[in-house]
Amino acid sequence: MYAVIKTGGKQYKVVAGEKLNIEQIPADIGATITLDQVLAVGDSQQISLGTPLVSGATVQATVLAHGRHDKVKIFKMRRRKHYQKRQGHRQNYTRIEISRIDAPVMGSSEAAAA
């Protein structure tokens, strides 16, 4: 079973046991968090799409670590104008492991609506 979740302004397709980096969230390391913005839930046979969210669907995850991505270098230059500007940025992230996907039973009413 997989789910499409939304967190930090981005969408991720996740399965149980997967580890991924998301935008930083305020949670302690080892804490269990609930991601309730589930856009779609599916398996190999059928899929349940939300409008915009799937009601009653949640994803349980465990916070593994907090960190910072590699530096992104920003370089601006205007030729022949003697202008150069250098800047860098490191984005914070939270590493999580998906432990469980809870979804309502996909019945015939949702399949008929799709």
C-alpha atoms as a printed R data frame, in Angstrom:
    type eleno elety resid chain resno       x      y       z
1   ATOM     1    CA   MET     A     1   0.000  0.000   0.000
2   ATOM     2    CA   TYR     A     2   1.213  3.492  -0.787
3   ATOM     3    CA   ALA     A     3   0.059  7.020  -0.054
4   ATOM     4    CA   VAL     A     4   0.667 10.464  -1.497
5   ATOM     5    CA   ILE     A     5   1.184 12.966   1.322
6   ATOM     6    CA   LYS     A     6   1.653 16.711   1.397
7   ATOM     7    CA   THR     A     7   4.048 18.347   3.838
8   ATOM     8    CA   GLY     A     8   6.152 21.468   3.631
9   ATOM     9    CA   GLY     A     9   4.518 22.537   0.381
10  ATOM    10    CA   LYS     A    10   5.705 19.396  -1.402
11  ATOM    11    CA   GLN     A    11   4.090 16.075  -2.274
12  ATOM    12    CA   TYR     A    12   5.686 12.679  -1.604
13  ATOM    13    CA   LYS     A    13   4.680  9.157  -2.616
14  ATOM    14    CA   VAL     A    14   5.479  6.959   0.410
15  ATOM    15    CA   VAL     A    15   5.277  3.305   1.390
16  ATOM    16    CA   ALA     A    16   5.683  1.727   4.821
17  ATOM    17    CA   GLY     A    17   9.327  1.349   5.836
18  ATOM    18    CA   GLU     A    18  10.578  4.126   3.540
19  ATOM    19    CA   LYS     A    19  12.968  6.801   4.845
20  ATOM    20    CA   LEU     A    20  12.881 10.287   3.379
21  ATOM    21    CA   ASN     A    21  13.891 13.874   4.030
22  ATOM    22    CA   ILE     A    22  11.107 16.427   4.370
23  ATOM    23    CA   GLU     A    23  11.063 20.111   5.219
24  ATOM    24    CA   GLN     A    24  11.959 20.661   8.861
25  ATOM    25    CA   ILE     A    25   9.155 20.122  11.364
26  ATOM    26    CA   PRO     A    26   9.289 20.870  15.097
27  ATOM    27    CA   ALA     A    27   9.444 17.367  16.586
28  ATOM    28    CA   ASP     A    28  11.897 15.564  18.850
29  ATOM    29    CA   ILE     A    29  14.097 12.759  17.556
30  ATOM    30    CA   GLY     A    30  12.379  9.421  18.170
31  ATOM    31    CA   ALA     A    31   8.922 10.988  18.340
32  ATOM    32    CA   THR     A    32   6.017  9.547  16.363
33  ATOM    33    CA   ILE     A    33   4.227 12.069  14.172
34  ATOM    34    CA   THR     A    34   0.959 11.859  12.274
35  ATOM    35    CA   LEU     A    35   0.762 13.260   8.767
36  ATOM    36    CA   ASP     A    36  -2.917 13.838   8.042
37  ATOM    37    CA   GLN     A    37  -2.710 15.628   4.688
38  ATOM    38    CA   VAL     A    38  -3.124 12.509   2.552
39  ATOM    39    CA   LEU     A    39  -3.965 13.248  -1.075
40  ATOM    40    CA   ALA     A    40  -4.284  9.653  -2.332
41  ATOM    41    CA   VAL     A    41  -4.121  6.091  -1.008
42  ATOM    42    CA   GLY     A    42  -3.768  3.035  -3.174
43  ATOM    43    CA   ASP     A    43  -2.466 -0.447  -3.732
44  ATOM    44    CA   SER     A    44  -1.865 -2.544  -6.825
45  ATOM    45    CA   GLN     A    45  -5.615 -3.033  -7.438
46  ATOM    46    CA   GLN     A    46  -7.338  0.275  -6.687
47  ATOM    47    CA   ILE     A    47  -6.723  3.864  -5.667
48  ATOM    48    CA   SER     A    48  -8.669  6.314  -3.532
49  ATOM    49    CA   LEU     A    49  -8.225  9.956  -4.514
50  ATOM    50    CA   GLY     A    50  -9.118 12.804  -2.203
51  ATOM    51    CA   THR     A    51 -10.929 16.013  -3.075
52  ATOM    52    CA   PRO     A    52  -8.464 17.433  -2.022
53  ATOM    53    CA   LEU     A    53  -7.781 15.122   0.968
54  ATOM    54    CA   VAL     A    54  -8.776 11.509   1.653
55  ATOM    55    CA   SER     A    55 -11.024 11.670   4.707
56  ATOM    56    CA   GLY     A    56  -9.915  9.457   7.570
57  ATOM    57    CA   ALA     A    57  -6.515  8.600   6.063
58  ATOM    58    CA   THR     A    58  -3.341  9.210   8.059
59  ATOM    59    CA   VAL     A    59   0.323  8.282   7.817
60  ATOM    60    CA   GLN     A    60   2.350  7.481  10.943
61  ATOM    61    CA   ALA     A    61   6.072  8.321  10.861
62  ATOM    62    CA   THR     A    62   9.015  8.314  13.250
63  ATOM    63    CA   VAL     A    63  11.488 11.202  13.360
64  ATOM    64    CA   LEU     A    64  15.012  9.842  12.850
65  ATOM    65    CA   ALA     A    65  17.151 12.985  12.671
66  ATOM    66    CA   HIS     A    66  17.365 16.669  11.866
67  ATOM    67    CA   GLY     A    67  19.990 18.061   9.539
68  ATOM    68    CA   ARG     A    68  20.939 20.459   6.796
69  ATOM    69    CA   HIS     A    69  21.200 19.799   3.076
70  ATOM    70    CA   ASP     A    70  24.319 20.533   1.041
71  ATOM    71    CA   LYS     A    71  25.044 24.170   0.335
72  ATOM    72    CA   VAL     A    72  23.465 25.690  -2.749
73  ATOM    73    CA   LYS     A    73  25.751 28.351  -4.211
74  ATOM    74    CA   ILE     A    74  24.174 31.451  -5.698
75  ATOM    75    CA   PHE     A    75  26.346 33.594  -7.973
76  ATOM    76    CA   LYS     A    76  25.084 36.737  -9.670
77  ATOM    77    CA   MET     A    77  27.144 38.722 -12.127
78  ATOM    78    CA   ARG     A    78  26.636 41.586 -14.555
79  ATOM    79    CA   ARG     A    79  29.235 41.492 -17.252
80  ATOM    80    CA   ARG     A    80  31.290 44.610 -17.898
81  ATOM    81    CA   LYS     A    81  29.712 46.338 -14.865
82  ATOM    82    CA   HIS     A    82  32.151 45.104 -12.190
83  ATOM    83    CA   TYR     A    83  29.284 43.549 -10.194
84  ATOM    84    CA   GLN     A    84  29.563 40.121  -8.600
85  ATOM    85    CA   LYS     A    85  27.555 38.768  -5.711
86  ATOM    86    CA   ARG     A    86  28.130 35.429  -4.014
87  ATOM    87    CA   GLN     A    87  25.661 33.870  -1.626
88  ATOM    88    CA   GLY     A    88  24.984 30.419  -0.176
89  ATOM    89    CA   HIS     A    89  22.041 28.654   1.404
90  ATOM    90    CA   ARG     A    90  21.602 25.436   3.381
91  ATOM    91    CA   GLN     A    91  18.036 24.212   3.855
92  ATOM    92    CA   ASN     A    92  17.051 22.446   7.080
93  ATOM    93    CA   TYR     A    93  15.358 19.043   6.859
94  ATOM    94    CA   THR     A    94  13.867 16.317   9.035
95  ATOM    95    CA   ARG     A    95  14.580 12.661   8.230
96  ATOM    96    CA   ILE     A    96  11.574 10.425   8.884
97  ATOM    97    CA   GLU     A    97  10.702  6.770   8.492
98  ATOM    98    CA   ILE     A    98   7.168  5.848   7.460
99  ATOM    99    CA   SER     A    99   5.878  3.251   9.908
100 ATOM   100    CA   ARG     A   100   2.205  2.839   9.011
101 ATOM   101    CA   ILE     A   101  -0.404  3.977   6.508
102 ATOM   102    CA   ASP     A   102  -3.946  4.068   7.866
103 ATOM   103    CA   ALA     A   103  -6.696  4.359   5.294
104 ATOM   104    CA   PRO     A   104 -10.453  3.899   5.373
105 ATOM   105    CA   VAL     A   105 -11.734  0.777   3.685
106 ATOM   106    CA   MET     A   106 -11.969  1.453  -0.026
107 ATOM   107    CA   GLY     A   107 -15.554  0.496  -0.757
108 ATOM   108    CA   SER     A   108 -17.616  0.335  -3.893
109 ATOM   109    CA   SER     A   109 -18.987  3.866  -3.407
110 ATOM   110    CA   GLU     A   110 -15.532  5.408  -3.902
111 ATOM   111    CA   ALA     A   111 -14.791  3.107  -6.833
112 ATOM   112    CA   ALA     A   112 -18.097  4.042  -8.481
113 ATOM   113    CA   ALA     A   113 -17.393  7.750  -8.021
114 ATOM   114    CA   ALA     A   114 -14.022  7.454  -9.762
